[in-house]
């Protein structure tokens, strides 16, 4: 059995802590308690996460923060 750890980045709103979710072009923020089986947008680097957010939302008043998430895969 082998354990692989990768670092991923997600985007959150600073004021609510809601997490950036969605597939294709249907992006939205959800509170952690409301995520359920919704896809969470993850990125390989903080720079990629922030660039993707800027392209998706353009000029908005959202305050965002990128945080690290560790994924573990068992093989």
Short mmCIF file of C-alpha atoms in Angstrom, two decimals:
data_model
loop_
_atom_site.label_atom_id
_atom_site.label_comp_id
_atom_site.label_asym_id
_atom_site.label_seq_id
_atom_site.Cartn_x
_atom_site.Cartn_y
_atom_site.Cartn_z
CA UNK A 1 0.00 0.00 0.00
CA UNK A 2 1.34 3.43 -0.94
CA UNK A 3 0.25 6.83 0.35
CA UNK A 4 0.57 9.87 -1.94
CA UNK A 5 0.18 13.39 -0.62
CA UNK A 6 -0.41 16.40 -2.88
CA UNK A 7 -0.89 20.02 -2.00
CA UNK A 8 -3.92 21.73 -3.56
CA UNK A 9 -5.26 25.26 -3.16
CA UNK A 10 -8.85 26.43 -2.77
CA UNK A 11 -10.39 29.92 -2.74
CA UNK A 12 -12.51 31.23 0.13
CA UNK A 13 -14.31 34.46 0.85
CA UNK A 14 -12.68 36.19 3.81
CA UNK A 15 -15.89 37.58 5.30
CA UNK A 16 -18.00 34.38 5.19
CA UNK A 17 -15.42 31.59 4.76
CA UNK A 18 -17.50 30.24 1.85
CA UNK A 19 -15.55 28.00 -0.56
CA UNK A 20 -15.36 28.43 -4.36
CA UNK A 21 -17.22 25.49 -5.97
CA UNK A 22 -18.61 24.45 -9.33
CA UNK A 23 -17.96 22.77 -12.65
CA UNK A 24 -17.59 24.25 -16.13
CA UNK A 25 -18.95 27.82 -15.92
CA UNK A 26 -21.39 27.29 -13.05
CA UNK A 27 -19.19 28.69 -10.28
CA UNK A 28 -20.47 29.81 -6.89
CA UNK A 29 -19.43 30.05 -3.25
CA UNK A 30 -20.83 27.61 -0.68
CA UNK A 31 -20.47 27.48 3.07
CA UNK A 32 -18.61 24.39 4.28
CA UNK A 33 -21.78 23.03 5.90
CA UNK A 34 -23.61 23.27 2.52
CA UNK A 35 -21.02 21.74 0.18
CA UNK A 36 -22.42 18.21 0.23
CA UNK A 37 -21.35 16.50 -3.00
CA UNK A 38 -20.63 19.77 -4.87
CA UNK A 39 -17.29 19.89 -6.68
CA UNK A 40 -14.76 22.12 -4.92
CA UNK A 41 -12.47 24.00 -7.30
CA UNK A 42 -8.88 23.01 -6.50
CA UNK A 43 -5.64 24.23 -8.06
CA UNK A 44 -1.97 23.14 -8.11
CA UNK A 45 -0.66 26.50 -6.92
CA UNK A 46 -1.82 29.67 -5.21
CA UNK A 47 -1.02 31.63 -8.37
CA UNK A 48 -3.20 29.37 -10.53
CA UNK A 49 -6.06 29.62 -8.04
CA UNK A 50 -5.99 33.40 -7.98
CA UNK A 51 -5.62 33.65 -11.78
CA UNK A 52 -8.59 31.32 -12.34
CA UNK A 53 -10.72 33.29 -9.90
CA UNK A 54 -9.88 36.59 -11.61
CA UNK A 55 -10.82 35.19 -15.02
CA UNK A 56 -14.07 33.71 -13.73
CA UNK A 57 -15.37 36.68 -11.77
CA UNK A 58 -13.67 39.75 -13.25
CA UNK A 59 -14.12 42.94 -11.22
CA UNK A 60 -16.03 42.07 -8.06
CA UNK A 61 -16.03 43.18 -4.46
CA UNK A 62 -15.24 39.66 -3.20
CA UNK A 63 -12.34 39.34 -0.81
CA UNK A 64 -10.64 36.02 -1.41
CA UNK A 65 -8.02 33.93 0.33
CA UNK A 66 -6.21 30.86 -0.96
CA UNK A 67 -5.63 28.08 1.58
CA UNK A 68 -3.72 24.82 1.30
CA UNK A 69 -5.53 21.47 1.36
CA UNK A 70 -3.72 18.13 1.58
CA UNK A 71 -5.20 15.24 -0.40
CA UNK A 72 -4.21 11.70 0.49
CA UNK A 73 -4.60 8.84 -1.96
CA UNK A 74 -4.18 5.19 -0.99
CA UNK A 75 -3.07 2.84 -3.70
#
